[in-house]
Every structure is written in structure tokens, then in C-alpha cells.
mmCIF file of C-alpha atoms in Angstrom:
data_model
loop_
_atom_site.group_PDB
_atom_site.id
_atom_site.type_symbol
_atom_site.label_atom_id
_atom_site.label_comp_id
_atom_site.label_asym_id
_atom_site.label_seq_id
_atom_site.Cartn_x
_atom_site.Cartn_y
_atom_site.Cartn_z
ATOM 1 C CA MET A 28 0.000 0.000 0.000
ATOM 2 C CA HIS A 29 1.244 3.476 -0.809
ATOM 3 C CA PRO A 30 2.250 5.474 2.307
ATOM 4 C CA THR A 31 0.049 8.493 1.405
ATOM 5 C CA THR A 32 -3.113 6.478 0.718
ATOM 6 C CA LYS A 33 -5.540 6.499 3.660
ATOM 7 C CA THR A 34 -8.239 3.978 4.291
ATOM 8 C CA ALA A 35 -11.514 4.363 6.236
ATOM 9 C CA ALA A 36 -9.870 2.524 9.135
ATOM 10 C CA ASP A 37 -7.055 5.091 9.133
ATOM 11 C CA ASN A 38 -9.631 7.965 9.244
ATOM 12 C CA ARG A 39 -11.418 6.349 12.197
ATOM 13 C CA SER A 40 -8.194 5.833 14.071
ATOM 14 C CA ALA A 41 -7.107 9.414 13.282
ATOM 15 C CA SER A 42 -10.401 10.707 14.723
ATOM 16 C CA ALA A 43 -9.875 8.625 17.838
ATOM 17 C CA ILE A 44 -6.354 9.960 18.244
ATOM 18 C CA ASN A 45 -7.146 13.566 17.223
ATOM 19 C CA PRO A 46 -10.595 14.736 18.406
ATOM 20 C CA LYS A 47 -10.361 17.760 16.083
ATOM 21 C CA ALA A 48 -10.318 15.487 13.046
ATOM 22 C CA THR A 49 -13.990 15.223 12.048
ATOM 23 C CA ASN A 50 -15.873 13.462 9.374
ATOM 24 C CA PRO A 51 -17.628 16.071 7.170
ATOM 25 C CA VAL A 52 -20.573 13.725 6.575
ATOM 26 C CA SER A 53 -21.277 13.268 10.299
ATOM 27 C CA THR A 54 -20.933 17.023 10.973
ATOM 28 C CA TRP A 55 -23.416 17.771 8.178
ATOM 29 C CA LEU A 56 -25.807 15.150 9.561
ATOM 30 C CA VAL A 57 -25.653 16.594 13.105
ATOM 31 C CA VAL A 58 -26.266 20.147 11.816
ATOM 32 C CA ARG A 59 -29.246 18.958 9.743
ATOM 33 C CA MET A 60 -30.728 17.116 12.754
ATOM 34 C CA ILE A 61 -30.409 20.221 14.964
ATOM 35 C CA MET A 62 -32.016 22.421 12.290
ATOM 36 C CA LEU A 63 -34.852 19.927 11.843
ATOM 37 C CA ALA A 64 -35.480 19.783 15.612
ATOM 38 C CA LEU A 65 -35.577 23.593 15.817
ATOM 39 C CA ALA A 66 -37.944 23.854 12.865
ATOM 40 C CA VAL A 67 -40.312 21.280 14.351
ATOM 41 C CA SER A 68 -40.307 22.894 17.797
ATOM 42 C CA LEU A 69 -40.817 26.424 16.448
ATOM 43 C CA GLY A 70 -43.484 25.247 14.044
ATOM 44 C CA GLY A 71 -45.211 23.443 16.903
ATOM 45 C CA CYS A 72 -45.316 26.636 18.990
ATOM 46 C CA ALA A 73 -46.823 28.592 16.129
ATOM 47 C CA GLY A 74 -49.433 25.891 15.657
ATOM 48 C CA LEU A 75 -50.469 26.000 19.318
ATOM 49 C CA SER A 76 -51.904 29.509 19.167
ATOM 50 C CA GLU A 77 -53.618 28.887 15.834
ATOM 51 C CA SER A 78 -55.323 25.732 17.017
ATOM 52 C CA TRP A 79 -57.169 27.361 19.954
ATOM 53 C CA ARG A 80 -60.465 29.183 19.454
ATOM 54 C CA THR A 81 -61.049 32.339 21.502
ATOM 55 C CA PRO A 82 -62.792 31.598 24.796
ATOM 56 C CA GLU A 83 -66.149 33.204 25.510
ATOM 57 C CA VAL A 84 -66.019 35.471 28.571
ATOM 58 C CA GLU A 85 -69.166 37.078 29.919
ATOM 59 C CA LEU A 86 -69.981 39.326 32.826
ATOM 60 C CA VAL A 87 -72.318 37.654 35.302
ATOM 61 C CA GLY A 88 -72.188 40.052 38.228
ATOM 62 C CA ILE A 89 -70.305 42.503 40.430
ATOM 63 C CA GLN A 90 -70.485 42.511 44.217
ATOM 64 C CA PRO A 91 -68.765 44.947 46.590
ATOM 65 C CA LYS A 92 -66.338 43.263 48.975
ATOM 66 C CA GLU A 93 -64.619 46.138 50.759
ATOM 67 C CA ILE A 94 -65.537 49.796 50.318
ATOM 68 C CA SER A 95 -63.564 52.587 51.942
ATOM 69 C CA PHE A 96 -62.414 56.069 50.986
ATOM 70 C CA THR A 97 -59.001 54.751 50.024
ATOM 71 C CA ARG A 98 -59.893 51.408 48.454
ATOM 72 C CA GLN A 99 -62.786 49.830 46.596
ATOM 73 C CA LEU A 100 -62.524 46.048 46.278
ATOM 74 C CA PHE A 101 -65.113 44.177 44.219
ATOM 75 C CA VAL A 102 -65.690 40.555 43.253
ATOM 76 C CA VAL A 103 -66.482 40.230 39.551
ATOM 77 C CA THR A 104 -68.155 36.989 38.492
ATOM 78 C CA LEU A 105 -67.398 35.854 34.946
ATOM 79 C CA ALA A 106 -68.635 32.924 32.886
ATOM 80 C CA VAL A 107 -65.761 31.478 30.827
ATOM 81 C CA GLY A 108 -66.856 29.226 27.963
ATOM 82 C CA ASN A 109 -64.600 26.865 26.039
ATOM 83 C CA PRO A 110 -65.609 26.558 22.355
ATOM 84 C CA ASN A 111 -62.720 24.153 21.661
ATOM 85 C CA GLU A 112 -62.744 20.413 21.016
ATOM 86 C CA ARG A 113 -60.369 19.863 23.950
ATOM 87 C CA ALA A 114 -60.071 21.009 27.553
ATOM 88 C CA LEU A 115 -58.861 24.598 28.054
ATOM 89 C CA PRO A 116 -56.056 24.703 30.689
ATOM 90 C CA ILE A 117 -56.161 28.283 32.006
ATOM 91 C CA GLN A 118 -53.225 29.508 34.075
ATOM 92 C CA ALA A 119 -54.003 33.228 34.364
ATOM 93 C CA MET A 120 -56.346 35.941 33.142
ATOM 94 C CA THR A 121 -56.177 39.671 32.498
ATOM 95 C CA TYR A 122 -59.290 41.811 32.198
ATOM 96 C CA SER A 123 -60.595 45.296 31.728
ATOM 97 C CA LEU A 124 -64.238 46.072 32.501
ATOM 98 C CA ALA A 125 -66.174 49.085 31.266
ATOM 99 C CA LEU A 126 -69.774 49.911 32.212
ATOM 100 C CA GLU A 127 -71.665 52.529 30.220
ATOM 101 C CA GLY A 128 -68.449 53.338 28.338
ATOM 102 C CA GLN A 129 -66.477 54.080 31.514
ATOM 103 C CA GLU A 130 -63.598 51.800 32.482
ATOM 104 C CA VAL A 131 -64.332 50.799 36.041
ATOM 105 C CA ALA A 132 -61.849 48.014 36.751
ATOM 106 C CA GLN A 133 -58.857 46.193 35.408
ATOM 107 C CA GLY A 134 -56.516 43.612 36.723
ATOM 108 C CA ALA A 135 -55.022 40.145 36.495
ATOM 109 C CA SER A 136 -55.631 36.908 38.357
ATOM 110 C CA ARG A 137 -54.020 33.511 38.565
ATOM 111 C CA LEU A 138 -56.775 30.963 37.930
ATOM 112 C CA GLU A 139 -55.364 27.438 37.432
ATOM 113 C CA ARG A 140 -58.583 26.075 35.909
ATOM 114 C CA LEU A 141 -59.281 23.307 33.418
ATOM 115 C CA ILE A 142 -62.483 23.995 31.497
ATOM 116 C CA PRO A 143 -63.791 20.920 29.656
ATOM 117 C CA ALA A 144 -64.283 20.920 25.902
ATOM 118 C CA HIS A 145 -67.453 22.862 25.029
ATOM 119 C CA GLY A 146 -67.908 23.478 28.747
ATOM 120 C CA GLU A 147 -68.368 26.603 30.821
ATOM 121 C CA GLU A 148 -67.185 27.551 34.272
ATOM 122 C CA THR A 149 -67.988 30.512 36.484
ATOM 123 C CA VAL A 150 -64.960 32.232 37.977
ATOM 124 C CA GLU A 151 -64.737 35.006 40.528
ATOM 125 C CA VAL A 152 -61.920 37.528 40.373
ATOM 126 C CA GLU A 153 -61.180 40.336 42.793
ATOM 127 C CA VAL A 154 -60.729 43.753 41.253
ATOM 128 C CA VAL A 155 -59.646 47.044 42.692
ATOM 129 C CA GLY A 156 -61.281 49.728 40.690
ATOM 130 C CA ASP A 157 -63.017 53.016 40.486
ATOM 131 C CA LEU A 158 -66.501 51.582 40.795
ATOM 132 C CA LEU A 159 -67.383 53.992 43.591
ATOM 133 C CA ASP A 160 -68.603 56.611 41.105
ATOM 134 C CA LEU A 161 -70.674 53.994 39.306
ATOM 135 C CA VAL A 162 -72.133 52.637 42.557
ATOM 136 C CA SER A 163 -73.149 56.162 43.569
ATOM 137 C CA ARG A 164 -74.929 56.518 40.200
ATOM 138 C CA LEU A 165 -76.525 53.056 40.342
ATOM 139 C CA PRO A 166 -79.850 54.161 41.874
ATOM 140 C CA MET A 167 -80.281 56.617 38.999
ATOM 141 C CA LEU A 168 -79.233 53.967 36.465
ATOM 142 C CA THR A 169 -81.860 51.518 37.762
ATOM 143 C CA HIS A 170 -84.566 53.989 36.719
ATOM 144 C CA MET A 171 -83.299 54.127 33.129
ATOM 145 C CA ASN A 172 -85.565 52.655 30.498
ATOM 146 C CA ARG A 173 -82.686 50.844 28.860
ATOM 147 C CA PRO A 174 -80.152 48.211 29.963
ATOM 148 C CA LEU A 175 -76.585 49.119 30.979
ATOM 149 C CA GLU A 176 -73.893 48.396 28.404
ATOM 150 C CA TRP A 177 -70.776 46.506 29.451
ATOM 151 C CA MET A 178 -67.495 45.697 27.680
ATOM 152 C CA LEU A 179 -65.041 43.075 28.898
ATOM 153 C CA SER A 180 -61.638 42.564 27.273
ATOM 154 C CA GLY A 181 -58.332 40.956 28.145
ATOM 155 C CA SER A 182 -56.528 37.662 27.633
ATOM 156 C CA LEU A 183 -56.309 34.150 29.029
ATOM 157 C CA THR A 184 -52.879 32.575 29.438
ATOM 158 C CA LEU A 185 -52.846 28.811 29.003
ATOM 159 C CA SER A 186 -50.826 26.478 31.231
ATOM 160 C CA GLY A 187 -47.156 26.691 30.417
ATOM 161 C CA GLY A 188 -47.451 30.401 29.649
ATOM 162 C CA LEU A 189 -46.654 30.063 25.937
ATOM 163 C CA VAL A 190 -50.134 30.743 24.546
ATOM 164 C CA ARG A 191 -52.256 33.826 25.237
ATOM 165 C CA LEU A 192 -55.794 33.970 23.906
ATOM 166 C CA PRO A 193 -57.285 37.474 23.656
ATOM 167 C CA TYR A 194 -61.004 38.086 24.154
ATOM 168 C CA ARG A 195 -63.359 41.045 23.813
ATOM 169 C CA TYR A 196 -67.059 40.785 24.574
ATOM 170 C CA SER A 197 -69.852 43.219 25.234
ATOM 171 C CA GLY A 198 -73.442 42.998 26.310
ATOM 172 C CA LYS A 199 -76.262 44.644 28.152
ATOM 173 C CA LEU A 200 -77.720 44.068 31.577
ATOM 174 C CA ASP A 201 -80.724 45.417 33.383
ATOM 175 C CA ALA A 202 -79.435 47.283 36.455
ATOM 176 C CA ARG A 203 -82.586 46.451 38.462
ATOM 177 C CA GLN A 204 -82.175 42.715 37.887
ATOM 178 C CA TRP A 205 -78.422 42.959 38.457
ATOM 179 C CA ILE A 206 -78.922 44.545 41.883
ATOM 180 C CA ASN A 207 -81.301 41.700 42.767
ATOM 181 C CA GLY A 208 -78.660 39.126 41.685
ATOM 182 C CA GLN A 209 -80.541 37.752 38.691
ATOM 183 C CA ASN A 210 -78.549 36.482 35.712
ATOM 184 C CA GLN A 211 -78.587 38.663 32.623
ATOM 185 C CA GLY A 212 -78.615 36.720 29.385
ATOM 186 C CA ARG A 213 -75.555 36.590 27.205
ATOM 187 C CA GLY A 214 -73.192 39.098 25.689
ATOM 188 C CA HIS A 215 -71.624 38.978 22.247
ATOM 189 C CA ARG A 216 -68.146 39.252 20.832
ATOM 190 C CA ALA A 217 -67.288 42.912 20.334
ATOM 191 C CA HIS A 218 -65.766 44.113 17.112
ATOM 192 C CA PRO A 219 -62.695 46.250 17.797
#
């Protein structure tokens, strides 16, 4: 055999002796595998947000919890509906509530709920807001000949924190029935 001719066995032994000696085919294969894994994982993340339908979030009621001159704490009851074919694993929720065109509360809550496919669950969230002005006007609003308009918007964060589903709904409620704690029909998705 000619002294300058190398065989595959010589290349393997050279790689074992010199770790810097690499086989270009194996390097190319490793790079391709890493790129494929990245593409699949990034494509999977993009598909997660596209595969979820926007949850339905409706205002059910507002009850005062603590009223003082320095702080107004209210419990807002929301109905969260899952229009998806699979359970909706909610980790957290943000919200902004407006009544009669006036923003009265906003906030965020950790929920840790699993809403079944096509199911609905009522959740209560505590909000600190400027509802005091609205509460002082409520007796006058109950004598109106039309229902109060509400707008609820925000987002739900799914377990794992990678997917956020925005929502925006509006509806009307009769202030007299609301004060008496009666449920108010359903809202509808608002058009931004």
C-alpha cells in the first residue's frame, strides 16, 4: 500500500487519536438534525396559538367586597366558555371592565382552571377599581328605560405560559335585575 493512501480505518483511528479530526458527513448530519429539531419545535409553537379558538367570557355580576375612601374592592363573576374540542387549561387571566363606556376596573388573576371541551365555568376575580362613582350613580341607572352596556376585554394565558388567547365581549344588563342578583342573558363578541 502506498504510504500516502488512507483507508476508512485510518480515518477512524485518526479521529480517535485527534478529536479535532472530524468526518464532514457526520458534521453535516448533526447540523441537519439540529435544524430539523428547531424547525419542528418552532413550528409546533406557532401551531399552538392557531389551534385554539377564543374563549367566551361574559360578565355575570359585580359585588362589593370592601368599600372605603381609600380602596374599593369588588368581586367580579365571569362565565368562561370553552368553544374548543379539547379542555382549556387556564393559568391566568387579564381583564378590563367598562360599564356605560367608563372603564371601572382592570386587573389580572391567577386561575389554574381546566375547562372541559365545550364546557363553561364561572370564575370570581377580585378587582380594585373606580366603581365607587358607578355605585353612587346606580340608583339613577336603575330607573333608566334601557339596559346598561358593558365591555369586557383581556386575555387568558394557558398552562405553560406560551399561549395567550385574547377576548373582547360586550353585552347589556338590566341594572334592576343585576342589583337583585338575577342572571342577565348573554353578551356577544365585540368588534374592535
